[in-house]
XYZ file of C-alpha atoms in Angstrom:
162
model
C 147.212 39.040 115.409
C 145.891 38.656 111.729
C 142.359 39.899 110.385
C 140.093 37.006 111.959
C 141.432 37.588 115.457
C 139.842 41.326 114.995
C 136.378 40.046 114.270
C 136.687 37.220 117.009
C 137.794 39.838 119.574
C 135.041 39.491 122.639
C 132.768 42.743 122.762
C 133.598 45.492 125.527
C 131.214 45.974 128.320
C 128.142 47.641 127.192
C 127.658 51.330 127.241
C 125.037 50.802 129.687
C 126.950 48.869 132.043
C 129.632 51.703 131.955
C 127.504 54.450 132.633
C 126.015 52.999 135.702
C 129.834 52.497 136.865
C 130.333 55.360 136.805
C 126.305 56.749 138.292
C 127.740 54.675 141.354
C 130.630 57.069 141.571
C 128.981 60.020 141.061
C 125.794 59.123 143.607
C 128.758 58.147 146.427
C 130.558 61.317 145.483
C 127.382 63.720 145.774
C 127.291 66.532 148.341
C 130.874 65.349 149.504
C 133.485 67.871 147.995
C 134.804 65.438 146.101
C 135.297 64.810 142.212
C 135.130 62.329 140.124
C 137.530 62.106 136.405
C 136.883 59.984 133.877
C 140.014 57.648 132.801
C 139.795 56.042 129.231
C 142.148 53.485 127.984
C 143.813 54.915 124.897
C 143.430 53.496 121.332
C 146.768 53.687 120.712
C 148.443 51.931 123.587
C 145.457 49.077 123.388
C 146.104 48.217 119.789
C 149.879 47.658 120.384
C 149.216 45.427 123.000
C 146.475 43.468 121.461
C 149.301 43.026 118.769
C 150.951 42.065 121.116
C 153.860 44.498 119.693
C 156.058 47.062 121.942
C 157.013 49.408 118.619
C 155.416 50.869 115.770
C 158.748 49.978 113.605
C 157.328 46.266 113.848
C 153.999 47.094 112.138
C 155.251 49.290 109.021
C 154.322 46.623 106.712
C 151.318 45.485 108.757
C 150.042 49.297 109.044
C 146.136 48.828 108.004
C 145.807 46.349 110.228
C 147.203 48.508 113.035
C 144.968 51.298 111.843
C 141.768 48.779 111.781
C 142.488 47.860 115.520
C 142.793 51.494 116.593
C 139.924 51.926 114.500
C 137.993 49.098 116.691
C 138.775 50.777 119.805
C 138.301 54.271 119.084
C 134.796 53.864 117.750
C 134.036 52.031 121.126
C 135.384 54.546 123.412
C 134.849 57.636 121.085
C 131.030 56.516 122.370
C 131.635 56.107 125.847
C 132.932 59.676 126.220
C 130.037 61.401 124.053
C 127.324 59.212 126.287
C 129.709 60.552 129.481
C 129.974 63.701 128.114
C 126.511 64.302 127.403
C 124.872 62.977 130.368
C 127.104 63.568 133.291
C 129.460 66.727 132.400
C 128.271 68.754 135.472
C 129.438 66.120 137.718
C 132.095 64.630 136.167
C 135.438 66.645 137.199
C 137.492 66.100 134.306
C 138.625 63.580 131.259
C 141.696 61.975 131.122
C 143.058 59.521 128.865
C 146.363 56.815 129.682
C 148.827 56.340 126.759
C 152.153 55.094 126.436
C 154.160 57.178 124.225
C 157.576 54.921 124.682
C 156.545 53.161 121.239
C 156.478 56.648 119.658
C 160.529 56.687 119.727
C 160.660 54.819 116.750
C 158.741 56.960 113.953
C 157.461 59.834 115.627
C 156.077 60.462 111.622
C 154.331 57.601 111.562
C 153.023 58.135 115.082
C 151.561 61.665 114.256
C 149.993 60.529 111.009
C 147.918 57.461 112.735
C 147.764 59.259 116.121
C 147.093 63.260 115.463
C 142.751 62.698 114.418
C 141.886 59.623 116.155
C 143.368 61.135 119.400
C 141.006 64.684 118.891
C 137.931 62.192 118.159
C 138.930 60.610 121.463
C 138.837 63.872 123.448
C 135.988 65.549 121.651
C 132.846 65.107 123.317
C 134.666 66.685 126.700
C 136.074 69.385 125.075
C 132.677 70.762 123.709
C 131.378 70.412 127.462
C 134.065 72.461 128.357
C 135.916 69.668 130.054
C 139.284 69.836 131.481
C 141.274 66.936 129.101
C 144.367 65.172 130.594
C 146.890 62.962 128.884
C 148.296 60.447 131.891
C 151.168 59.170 129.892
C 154.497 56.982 130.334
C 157.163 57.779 127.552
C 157.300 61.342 127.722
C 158.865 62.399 124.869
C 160.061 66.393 124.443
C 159.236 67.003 120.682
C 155.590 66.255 121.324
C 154.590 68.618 124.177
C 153.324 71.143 121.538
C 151.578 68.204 119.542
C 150.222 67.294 122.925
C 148.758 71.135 123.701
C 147.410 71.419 119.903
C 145.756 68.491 120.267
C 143.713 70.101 123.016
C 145.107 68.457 126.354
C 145.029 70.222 129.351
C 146.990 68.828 131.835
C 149.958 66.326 131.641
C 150.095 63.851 134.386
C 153.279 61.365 134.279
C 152.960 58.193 134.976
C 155.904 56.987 137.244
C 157.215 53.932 136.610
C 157.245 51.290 140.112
């Protein structure tokens, strides 16, 4: 929750280790008929909760430091998807990434100014492998369905709350 947490933060898993997750998935899904998606955490949601936050009207004064978290995250998974992307696109079904747009309520500005680039990064490398992109999302919120189509997603899936 302040700037030395970020740099204490333990590393993710390492690319490698990813990608041979998902080889497993794609060798037990061979010859069967059946695909296999990718499913990416999304910056967005990830930062809030590191913050341990549940709106962005509690970080307007503490917006860098909201930005530098995304920041953290994107970078990590902005890799995942090109080393995905570039090795495994023929096999890999589709991309899809999980979000939770409740916090978006609050300052949908705000939201579209630190969400709007990062997100295209994020779904880049599949949409230049011609990739179907979903957004699996709780918080559905009407004004955004056109941001959500301009930023290049190409399915909505809702995710139902239990």
């Amino acid at each position: 929750r302040t700037w030395s947490d970020l740099e204490k933060l333990e590393p993710p898993l390492s690319l490698a280790c990813q990608l041979e997750y998902l080889e497993r998935y794609l060798r037990a899904a061979n010859g069967t008929g059946v695909g296999v998606a990718i499913s990416l955490p999304s910056f967005y949601t990830s930062a809030l909760r590191a913050l341990g936050v549940a709106t962005l009207d509690l970080l307007r004064d503490r917006r860098s430091f909201l930005e530098a978290a995304m920041d953290m995250l994107l970078d990590y998974w902005v890799r995942v998807a090109w080393a995905v992307c570039d090795r495994f696109a023929r096999e890999v079904a589709f991309l899809m990434v999980n979000d939770d747009l409740g916090p978006v309520l609050d300052d949908v500005e705000l939201f579209l100014e630190i969400y709007e680039e990062r997100m295209r990064r994020l779904i880049e490398p599949p949409k230049q492998h011609g990739k179907l992109v979903a957004l699996r999302m709780m918080g559905w919120v009407e004004g955004l369905a056109s941001v959500v189509y301009d930023l290049g997603f190409d399915i909505v899936y809702p995710w139902f709350l239990d």
